[in-house]
Amino acid sequence: MTYQAPVDDIMHALKTAAGLDGLIAGGVLEGVDEDTIRAVIAEAGKFGAEVLEPLDTIGDRTGSRLVDGKVVTPPGWKEAYARYVAGGWNGLGAPEAWGGQHLPQVVATAAAEIWDSANLAFGLCPLLTHGAIDALEAQGSEALKRTYLPKMVSGEWTGTMNLTEPHAGSDLGALRTRAERQPDGTYRIFGTKIFITYGDHEMTDNIIHLVLARLPDAPPGTRGISLFLVPKVLVDPDGSLGARNDVTCAGLEHKLGIHASPTCVMKYGEKDGAVGYLVGEENRGLNVMFIMMNAARLAVGVQGVALAERATQRAMAYARERRQGRTAATRAGEMAPIVEHADIRRSLMTMKALTQAARAICLVTARETDIARRAKDPAERAAAANRVALLTPVAKAFSTDIGCEVATIGVQVHGGMGFIEETGAAQIYRDARILPIYEGTNGIQALDLVTRKLPLEGGKVAAAYIAELMRTMEEVRASNRPEFGRMGERLGEAVAALAEASRWLGSALQQSPEAAMAGATPYLRLFGLAAGGVYLARGALAAARDDAAGAAAQPIAVARFFAENLATAAGGLKDAVVGGADSALMLAPEALSA
Ligand SMILES: Cc1cc2nc3c(=O)[nH]c(=O)nc-3n(C[C@H](O)[C@H](O)[C@H](O)COP(=O)(O)OP(=O)(O)OC[C@H]3O[C@@H](n4cnc5c(N)ncnc54)[C@H](O)[C@@H]3O)c2cc1C
């Protein structure tokens, strides 16, 4: 089943959850109007469906390979990448000063969803380049920006992110890669990085690695980490490519999914040391890397939405074709398409509702990013930056968790054929499994939400956000529409549960931090359900205002289903947060180690 970009659904989420009209009217989008946004998304949809999607299965089956020390991507990959660059897609959201189109983040985010749905393993390459662009733009010296940004923005060169080492994954303070100062102001880098996505490939002439390393006199832990730009090929003063740098790909991982995305073991400084250039200040590299990681975390959340969308499209198509059993409406001697069975309908509604809720959360996070970057009023920019900080772990973890859940429901809807590779449902399931792991595991995202984001501004950032969710609930209740069923009541309960769990965590963090941390994962889920449910309700309110939509309009059905069937888990999650820590921590670590 070929992929079709959900342009209408994306526009609906942009308009209702992300408040596109207000952004345009307020001048935040700097003259970009709705028609332009729709046209870009539709065009991205065509490129995704026509160029990227046909390579998705080939990429999965062939994978990237290491041949004579060089990574070779699957057939068609290099050509598709060249078309992606020629189409100007890489610089969609990048600054004009470096050759980008400076389109709003909401547009770049919507386009990224499309690349990732069409071909997740392909989309990962630009995802990392974009993160590297953000970090360089924010903290690179003028000379580094001039040399590297134009080619990274155009896509002529790609970027990578080098954090992980064998003994330093979630705990980056443990990393050992060494950097030595040189008399000419450059540095030499020595060490091994693992799991580096697109660490090598033949699609571009150069690859720009952003590498975390430690100077000899650096303080221990995370305060002693610096960030270096290490090009695969050194760039001469006139901008032309010079000698090969001392960096190689020593191996490729064999993985459960995303086979076409090369996951590389990178060796720096096997000879004289890889030449590196400092980005930002010495020992403050983690702060710069966080710029890249925050952008990448939202982008990984979008990958979750993308695979959920793809799984849903496949499952809906299969459910229309596959015939089994009968319903009351089935004619004698025939079998019913499985889409007519109540249990399959529930499965498909679950897939749709989770996907749309996660999309809304990601697009709202992108919207706040636009305000944080572009609003004229500094206070408005600061408030939006706090909102981005609060929502980023939710966008990453909730969306990637539901990406896996929706993918597994997708396999189930296919029955036995879901387990067989031909239908493609299995690939989505395999590809999705990495999403809750990389870019900071979802457990780490939950801890970030509880220990760093909830306490922002003494808890005021979260409190203001929850109050805003509550106001939408009041609108839903006040609308009094029979087709909304118990949507207002159920979502009101979910938001109240979020408020109660937030309050409890606020004091638990002071009195018993371990109990607070034990509740972090259920809390993040509760946050995602409440926020996602409210955003869908905003879509339902808008549909209800549109007389032509009628009671059976999809946004109303999806929002009501979410509220009455999925958001109902909120109360249980709240109980797990406020009352579940003791039993979660009842068995000592030794008892769990046998
Ligand atoms: C396909 C793939 C691509 C990747 N791409 C890149 C890349 O491009 N660049 C890069 O630098 N890295 C990359 N990674 C690495 C990835 O980001 C890490 O695997 C991830 O951050 C987790 O680190 P880890 O594997 O060491 O797991 P660990 O840190 O060992 O974690 C194991 C488990 O313990 C939990 N845990 C760890 N610490 C804590 C804590 N303090 N409190 C509570 N729970 C904790 C984790 O949540 C996890 O469930 C990639 C990995 C893969 C598999």
XYZ file of C-alpha atoms and ligand atoms in Angstrom:
647
model
C 0.000 0.000 0.000
C 1.536 3.296 -1.059
C 1.848 6.111 1.415
C -0.270 9.225 1.053
C 0.757 12.288 2.998
C -2.080 13.226 5.389
C -2.085 16.860 4.271
C -5.615 17.590 5.530
C -4.967 16.020 8.935
C -1.731 17.958 9.326
C -3.427 21.229 8.350
C -6.290 20.489 10.740
C -3.826 19.924 13.608
C -1.913 23.076 12.676
C -5.056 25.174 12.637
C -6.835 23.794 15.684
C -4.150 22.529 18.093
C -1.280 24.788 17.053
C -3.407 27.884 16.446
C -2.032 28.621 12.983
C -4.457 31.487 12.294
C -3.323 33.301 15.430
C 0.346 32.809 14.549
C -0.244 34.241 11.088
C -2.369 37.140 12.342
C 0.187 37.930 15.058
C 2.966 38.204 12.497
C 4.985 35.392 14.106
C 5.295 33.567 10.791
C 6.667 36.699 9.130
C 4.335 36.798 6.172
C 4.061 33.063 5.464
C 0.370 32.389 4.881
C -1.844 29.332 5.099
C -1.898 28.693 1.352
C 1.887 28.651 1.207
C 2.053 26.258 4.136
C -0.459 23.893 2.568
C 1.340 24.052 -0.780
C 4.729 23.218 0.789
C 3.280 20.316 2.764
C 1.458 18.956 -0.288
C 4.633 19.198 -2.384
C 6.622 17.474 0.370
C 3.946 14.778 0.313
C 4.516 14.222 -3.395
C 8.277 13.985 -2.960
C 7.883 11.581 -0.043
C 5.439 9.332 -1.885
C 7.178 9.379 -5.267
C 10.881 9.408 -4.364
C 11.414 8.215 -0.790
C 8.696 5.654 -0.181
C 9.638 3.366 -3.097
C 13.088 2.934 -1.489
C 11.814 2.036 1.969
C 11.537 -1.738 1.498
C 14.713 -1.961 -0.589
C 16.531 -0.093 2.165
C 15.217 -2.507 4.781
C 16.190 -5.600 2.805
C 19.587 -4.441 1.528
C 20.733 -2.290 4.429
C 23.836 -0.126 4.393
C 27.089 -2.082 4.107
C 30.716 -1.473 5.010
C 32.864 -2.152 1.949
C 36.641 -1.588 2.187
C 36.194 0.752 5.131
C 33.498 2.829 3.434
C 29.760 2.784 3.982
C 27.654 2.026 0.910
C 23.973 2.946 1.210
C 21.233 0.866 -0.471
C 20.560 1.149 -4.229
C 18.824 4.402 -5.126
C 19.724 6.138 -1.873
C 22.421 8.408 -3.266
C 20.213 9.523 -6.173
C 17.251 10.171 -3.877
C 19.453 12.238 -1.585
C 20.695 14.270 -4.567
C 17.076 14.962 -5.552
C 16.251 15.933 -1.981
C 19.109 18.455 -2.019
C 18.289 19.728 -5.514
C 14.670 20.292 -4.437
C 15.866 22.619 -1.663
C 14.208 20.462 0.980
C 17.130 20.396 3.369
C 17.102 24.119 4.066
C 13.356 24.440 4.599
C 13.551 25.767 8.159
C 17.166 27.015 8.092
C 18.167 30.697 8.285
C 18.232 32.686 5.056
C 21.668 34.035 5.934
C 23.088 30.559 5.257
C 20.980 29.780 2.223
C 17.929 28.353 3.955
C 14.285 29.215 3.293
C 13.564 30.343 6.855
C 10.137 28.705 6.811
C 8.545 28.318 10.235
C 9.335 25.307 12.404
C 5.707 24.171 12.127
C 6.242 23.715 8.383
C 9.636 22.015 8.728
C 8.137 19.694 11.357
C 5.213 18.761 9.124
C 7.587 18.060 6.228
C 9.821 15.932 8.472
C 6.820 13.809 9.413
C 6.318 13.126 5.732
C 9.966 12.099 5.045
C 9.890 9.842 8.086
C 6.599 8.199 7.155
C 7.803 7.593 3.633
C 11.210 6.302 4.654
C 12.355 6.577 8.251
C 15.910 5.392 7.624
C 16.377 8.067 4.953
C 14.830 10.821 7.080
C 17.322 10.189 9.880
C 20.187 11.637 7.858
C 18.707 15.157 7.486
C 17.380 14.969 11.046
C 20.943 14.903 12.376
C 22.187 17.489 9.897
C 19.452 19.857 11.083
C 20.446 19.376 14.725
C 24.087 20.084 13.838
C 23.043 23.244 11.950
C 21.125 24.468 15.025
C 24.114 23.913 17.315
C 26.602 25.577 14.956
C 24.300 28.475 14.279
C 23.821 29.106 17.979
C 27.393 28.677 19.204
C 29.851 28.290 16.321
C 32.433 30.985 15.565
C 31.810 33.184 12.520
C 34.610 31.374 10.681
C 33.089 27.952 11.357
C 29.646 29.179 10.334
C 30.949 30.656 7.081
C 32.880 27.520 6.200
C 30.334 24.874 7.075
C 26.808 26.218 7.366
C 26.051 27.023 3.705
C 26.899 23.470 2.600
C 25.134 21.866 5.542
C 22.031 23.976 4.976
C 21.930 23.100 1.279
C 22.526 19.453 2.172
C 25.741 19.187 0.147
C 27.366 18.043 3.400
C 25.591 16.119 6.155
C 26.047 16.343 9.929
C 26.318 13.796 12.732
C 26.074 13.793 16.481
C 28.819 11.929 18.398
C 27.986 11.476 22.061
C 27.810 7.792 22.814
C 30.791 5.668 23.846
C 30.789 2.039 24.987
C 30.798 3.019 28.694
C 28.951 6.372 28.283
C 25.362 6.215 27.043
C 22.731 7.936 29.186
C 25.575 9.049 31.475
C 27.596 11.332 29.244
C 29.708 12.463 32.188
C 31.588 9.176 31.786
C 32.843 9.865 28.273
C 36.566 9.489 27.631
C 37.244 10.767 24.108
C 40.233 13.078 24.436
C 40.926 16.486 22.905
C 44.395 18.057 22.863
C 45.034 21.734 22.243
C 47.319 22.592 19.314
C 49.513 25.696 18.960
C 47.478 26.891 15.954
C 44.259 27.017 17.985
C 42.849 23.779 16.622
C 42.506 20.552 18.616
C 43.347 16.901 17.996
C 40.686 14.366 18.905
C 41.366 10.760 20.015
C 38.744 8.181 20.927
C 35.975 5.800 19.891
C 32.312 6.676 19.481
C 29.652 4.030 18.970
C 26.153 3.992 17.459
C 26.835 7.033 15.266
C 23.987 7.469 12.805
C 25.195 8.149 9.244
C 28.750 8.370 10.630
C 29.867 7.468 7.144
C 28.177 7.228 3.739
C 28.863 8.040 0.111
C 25.919 10.384 -0.525
C 27.967 13.557 0.027
C 31.634 14.612 -0.336
C 31.967 15.573 3.275
C 30.443 14.730 6.646
C 30.600 17.164 9.532
C 30.858 15.395 12.867
C 30.004 17.190 16.099
C 31.996 15.320 18.730
C 31.942 15.539 22.521
C 35.391 15.152 24.082
C 37.346 15.998 27.188
C 40.408 18.263 27.486
C 43.333 17.004 29.609
C 42.708 19.576 32.370
C 38.898 19.350 32.241
C 36.942 18.947 35.482
C 35.364 15.485 35.886
C 31.790 14.691 34.882
C 29.489 16.722 32.672
C 31.215 20.031 33.541
C 34.340 18.951 31.722
C 32.958 18.182 28.279
C 33.718 20.250 25.182
C 32.214 20.110 21.708
C 34.289 19.925 18.530
C 33.507 20.100 14.870
C 35.465 17.360 13.111
C 35.061 17.204 9.326
C 35.556 13.897 7.527
C 37.560 15.823 4.897
C 39.478 18.944 5.905
C 38.380 22.151 4.233
C 41.096 24.395 2.746
C 41.001 28.178 3.317
C 39.490 28.720 -0.138
C 36.604 26.387 0.763
C 37.774 23.481 -1.364
C 38.139 19.985 0.038
C 41.647 19.076 1.186
C 43.188 16.092 2.990
C 41.237 13.265 4.661
C 40.938 13.828 8.404
C 42.009 11.106 10.844
C 38.494 9.707 11.288
C 37.227 6.332 10.079
C 34.210 4.100 10.320
C 35.450 0.888 11.953
C 32.214 -1.080 11.833
C 28.456 -1.120 11.316
C 25.919 -2.464 13.799
C 23.445 -5.215 12.827
C 20.081 -4.004 14.004
C 16.436 -4.897 14.604
C 15.273 -2.139 12.253
C 16.233 0.988 10.277
C 18.643 -1.263 8.343
C 19.400 1.360 5.724
C 20.573 3.905 8.301
C 24.263 3.153 8.924
C 24.931 2.945 12.679
C 28.691 3.359 12.848
C 31.562 2.725 15.205
C 33.725 5.805 14.651
C 37.438 5.944 15.387
C 39.001 9.352 15.896
C 42.769 9.796 15.959
C 44.076 6.365 15.088
C 47.109 8.135 13.531
C 48.057 11.714 14.537
C 44.701 12.771 15.899
C 41.631 14.034 14.088
C 41.692 17.798 13.540
C 38.839 19.406 15.453
C 37.570 22.952 15.940
C 36.009 24.071 19.208
C 32.300 24.942 19.100
C 31.328 27.335 21.902
C 33.554 27.447 24.987
C 35.848 24.819 26.428
C 34.115 22.605 29.032
C 30.692 23.937 28.088
C 30.087 21.544 25.231
C 27.150 19.789 26.782
C 25.173 23.047 26.808
C 25.754 23.393 23.072
C 24.970 19.750 22.450
C 21.682 20.263 24.292
C 20.664 22.771 21.600
C 21.154 20.015 19.073
C 19.588 17.368 21.269
C 16.455 19.397 22.017
C 15.821 19.958 18.330
C 16.552 16.293 17.691
C 14.238 15.170 20.500
C 11.267 16.891 18.931
C 12.341 15.452 15.572
C 12.435 11.932 17.041
C 8.970 12.467 18.511
C 7.880 13.335 14.990
C 9.379 10.025 13.830
C 6.980 8.313 16.254
C 4.036 10.179 14.716
C 5.310 9.332 11.241
C 5.492 5.589 11.815
C 2.148 5.612 13.614
C 0.611 7.333 10.586
C 2.196 4.857 8.190
C 1.081 1.872 10.286
C -2.454 3.273 10.438
C -2.646 3.805 6.687
C -1.445 0.255 6.037
C -3.807 -1.275 8.581
C -6.823 0.631 7.238
C -6.070 -0.481 3.680
C -5.631 -4.109 4.717
C -8.798 -4.068 6.822
C -10.803 -2.961 3.785
C -9.391 -5.772 1.597
C -9.178 -8.738 3.927
C -12.425 -10.672 4.319
C -13.138 -12.965 7.256
C -16.280 -13.910 9.170
C -19.608 -12.172 8.998
C -21.450 -9.265 10.529
C -25.184 -8.605 10.674
C -24.846 -6.713 7.386
C -23.004 -9.457 5.446
C -24.900 -10.970 2.511
C -25.483 -14.717 2.422
C -22.512 -16.662 1.056
C -20.088 -13.784 1.517
C -17.513 -12.844 4.110
C -17.200 -9.396 5.641
C -14.193 -7.131 5.176
C -12.552 -7.204 8.591
C -12.984 -3.418 8.860
C -16.648 -4.172 9.606
C -15.832 -6.065 12.806
C -16.277 -4.015 15.954
C -12.952 -5.097 17.431
C -11.033 -4.077 14.281
C -12.883 -0.762 14.215
C -11.774 -0.156 17.780
C -8.193 -1.017 16.816
C -8.232 1.402 13.891
C -9.790 4.150 16.010
C -7.071 3.621 18.621
C -4.400 3.921 15.934
C -5.923 7.071 14.470
C -6.552 8.739 17.819
C -3.083 8.094 19.265
C -1.425 9.243 16.041
C -3.399 12.458 15.858
C -2.896 13.261 19.540
C 0.878 12.805 19.257
C 0.981 14.859 16.049
C -0.833 17.681 17.815
C 1.635 17.638 20.736
C 4.607 17.755 18.333
C 3.117 20.562 16.252
C 2.290 22.583 19.371
C 5.928 22.170 20.469
C 7.016 23.385 17.023
C 4.622 26.315 17.298
C 6.140 27.346 20.633
C 9.588 27.041 19.016
C 8.489 29.505 16.347
C 7.224 31.946 18.967
C 10.424 31.524 21.013
C 12.497 32.364 17.932
C 10.384 34.925 16.127
C 8.014 36.827 18.436
C 8.831 40.517 18.831
C 8.091 40.711 22.544
C 11.018 39.310 24.597
C 8.657 38.216 27.388
C 6.574 36.264 24.889
C 9.735 34.655 23.503
C 10.921 33.676 26.975
C 7.546 32.174 27.935
C 7.472 30.163 24.716
C 11.031 28.913 25.298
C 9.904 27.607 28.693
C 6.920 25.955 27.039
C 9.249 24.259 24.527
C 11.409 23.033 27.404
C 8.348 21.618 29.191
C 6.850 19.933 26.141
C 9.985 18.534 24.475
C 10.317 15.405 26.675
C 6.573 14.765 26.288
C 6.730 15.207 22.502
C 9.703 12.823 22.313
C 8.605 10.097 24.703
C 4.813 10.054 24.344
C 5.000 10.125 20.542
C 7.618 7.403 20.280
C 5.850 5.185 22.804
C 2.626 5.469 20.864
C 4.614 4.934 17.640
C 5.529 1.482 18.952
C 2.019 0.794 20.235
C 0.347 1.790 16.996
C 2.873 -0.258 15.024
C 2.090 -3.342 17.095
C -1.668 -2.842 16.647
C -0.930 -2.516 12.928
C 0.713 -5.953 12.897
C -2.262 -7.359 14.818
C -4.818 -5.978 12.361
C -2.962 -7.884 9.608
C -3.281 -11.187 11.532
C -0.652 -13.732 10.433
C 0.268 -11.595 7.434
C 1.435 -8.926 9.855
C 4.223 -11.261 10.939
C 5.222 -11.901 7.343
C 7.499 -9.284 5.840
C 5.630 -8.702 2.541
C 2.898 -6.509 3.998
C 5.398 -4.011 5.435
C 3.625 -3.948 8.818
C 6.509 -5.890 10.350
C 9.100 -3.404 9.100
C 7.240 -0.514 10.718
C 7.125 -2.488 13.978
C 10.871 -3.217 13.816
C 11.810 0.321 12.754
C 9.692 1.878 15.497
C 11.452 0.084 18.336
C 14.548 2.288 18.329
C 12.560 5.493 18.762
C 11.992 5.243 22.544
C 15.703 4.420 22.968
C 17.814 6.912 21.046
C 18.085 10.680 21.596
C 17.835 9.988 25.334
C 15.747 6.989 26.361
C 12.129 7.601 27.253
C 12.975 6.821 30.867
C 15.490 9.676 30.785
C 12.873 11.943 29.138
C 10.443 11.186 31.974
C 13.114 12.028 34.550
C 13.892 15.243 32.679
C 10.196 16.168 32.759
C 9.826 15.518 36.475
C 13.160 16.698 37.863
C 13.994 19.635 35.546
C 10.900 20.773 33.680
C 8.216 20.569 36.358
C 10.298 22.770 38.713
C 10.878 25.425 35.975
C 10.154 28.888 37.431
C 9.043 27.306 40.699
C 6.426 25.158 38.942
C 4.715 28.142 37.286
C 5.444 26.990 33.720
C 3.673 23.665 34.223
C 0.861 25.249 36.247
C 0.131 27.817 33.516
C 0.111 25.068 30.898
C -2.291 22.892 32.872
C -4.553 25.914 33.463
C -4.652 26.433 29.703
C -5.700 22.800 29.159
C -8.396 23.320 31.759
C -9.777 26.352 29.907
C -10.276 24.287 26.741
C -12.120 21.705 28.831
C -14.448 24.392 30.097
C -15.194 25.321 26.483
C -15.939 21.690 25.633
C -18.265 21.370 28.606
C -19.957 24.683 27.869
C -20.571 23.714 24.237
C -23.046 21.129 25.484
C -23.138 19.246 22.185
C -24.727 15.801 22.316
C -22.288 14.363 19.740
C -19.409 15.116 22.138
C -20.776 12.430 24.483
C -18.762 12.391 27.712
C -15.717 14.027 26.150
C -15.748 17.076 28.414
C -16.203 15.027 31.573
C -13.508 12.477 30.748
C -10.934 15.012 29.620
C -11.748 17.181 32.627
C -10.903 14.169 34.818
C -7.678 13.581 32.889
C -6.518 17.188 33.276
C -7.489 17.162 36.965
C -5.431 13.967 37.387
C -2.488 15.696 35.707
C -2.833 18.669 38.050
C -2.971 16.437 41.122
C 0.004 14.312 40.048
C 1.994 17.483 39.275
C 1.303 18.906 42.726
C 2.245 15.638 44.382
C 5.481 15.416 42.414
C 6.295 19.031 43.261
C 6.422 18.231 46.971
C 7.779 14.677 46.548
C 10.787 16.133 44.749
C 11.670 17.961 47.985
C 10.860 15.181 50.433
C 11.502 11.917 48.609
C 13.148 12.404 45.221
C 13.382 8.657 44.645
C 9.602 8.295 44.987
C 9.147 11.156 42.522
C 11.509 9.508 40.051
C 9.694 6.176 40.405
C 6.560 7.943 39.187
C 8.203 9.697 36.244
C 7.210 7.309 33.452
C 3.494 7.044 34.380
C 3.488 10.832 34.852
C 4.810 11.473 31.360
C 2.167 9.164 29.919
C -0.519 10.946 31.916
C 0.784 14.288 30.628
C 0.658 13.060 27.021
C -2.863 11.670 27.372
C -4.230 14.846 28.956
C -2.504 17.195 26.516
C -3.211 15.064 23.442
C -6.855 14.641 24.441
C -7.325 18.384 24.884
C -5.728 19.152 21.503
C -8.065 16.682 19.813
C -10.965 18.323 21.659
C -9.900 21.670 20.202
C -10.167 20.030 16.787
C -13.622 18.746 17.659
C -14.748 22.203 18.800
C -13.572 23.672 15.507
C -15.344 20.943 13.526
C -18.520 21.530 15.497
C -18.383 25.243 14.692
C -18.221 24.308 11.026
C -21.875 23.467 10.302
C -21.020 21.579 7.137
C -18.947 19.095 9.116
C -21.961 17.569 10.863
C -22.007 15.248 13.820
C -20.149 12.424 12.095
C -17.125 14.559 11.314
C -13.899 12.654 11.845
C -12.357 15.150 14.299
C -15.343 14.818 16.615
C -15.374 11.031 16.473
C -11.617 10.762 17.027
C -11.573 13.272 19.887
C -14.541 11.653 21.589
C -13.042 8.175 21.189
C -9.750 9.376 22.658
C -11.499 10.964 25.646
C -13.849 8.076 26.370
C -11.476 5.184 25.665
C -7.848 6.291 26.051
C -7.771 9.330 28.336
C -9.680 7.232 30.873
C -6.321 5.669 31.795
C -5.361 9.032 33.353
C -6.853 8.261 36.771
C -4.936 4.979 37.017
C -1.707 6.663 35.960
C -2.212 9.382 38.566
C -2.684 6.670 41.217
C 0.544 5.024 40.046
C 2.396 8.336 40.404
C 1.062 9.334 43.808
C 0.693 5.888 45.374
C 2.792 3.454 43.381
C 6.330 4.375 44.375
C 6.492 2.187 47.468
C 5.695 -0.995 45.580
C 7.827 0.023 42.579
C 10.769 0.282 44.973
C 9.774 -2.589 47.281
C 12.265 -5.130 45.968
C 15.850 -4.135 46.594
C 18.140 -3.882 43.523
C 19.791 -7.184 44.611
C 16.425 -8.941 44.463
C 16.016 -7.741 40.866
C 19.496 -8.782 39.840
C 19.211 -12.561 40.065
C 20.288 2.729 16.069
C 20.909 3.673 17.021
C 21.293 4.929 16.586
C 21.928 5.809 17.473
N 22.389 7.006 17.006
C 23.206 7.750 17.811
C 23.900 8.878 17.298
O 23.757 9.251 16.127
N 24.748 9.545 18.123
C 24.955 9.169 19.421
O 25.741 9.799 20.103
N 24.280 8.104 19.952
C 23.436 7.387 19.169
N 22.789 6.293 19.674
C 22.950 5.962 21.078
C 21.691 6.192 21.895
O 21.440 7.548 22.038
C 21.884 5.454 23.250
O 21.802 4.076 22.973
C 20.870 5.880 24.278
O 21.089 7.202 24.691
C 20.911 4.986 25.530
O 22.216 4.810 25.987
P 22.732 3.330 26.256
O 22.472 2.513 25.051
O 24.128 3.378 26.753
O 21.795 2.775 27.383
P 22.049 2.926 28.952
O 22.417 4.314 29.298
O 22.952 1.827 29.389
O 20.576 2.666 29.518
C 20.038 1.350 29.751
C 18.701 1.508 30.489
O 18.921 2.133 31.764
C 18.138 3.320 31.885
N 18.919 4.314 32.622
C 20.183 4.720 32.372
N 20.535 5.668 33.243
C 19.483 5.887 34.058
C 19.227 6.768 35.153
N 20.120 7.641 35.572
N 18.016 6.706 35.756
C 17.072 5.857 35.311
N 17.249 5.004 34.286
C 18.450 5.020 33.656
C 17.824 3.751 30.475
O 16.601 4.500 30.402
C 17.724 2.416 29.747
O 16.422 1.897 29.865
C 22.125 5.426 18.823
C 21.701 4.162 19.267
C 21.135 3.284 18.381
C 20.765 1.908 18.876
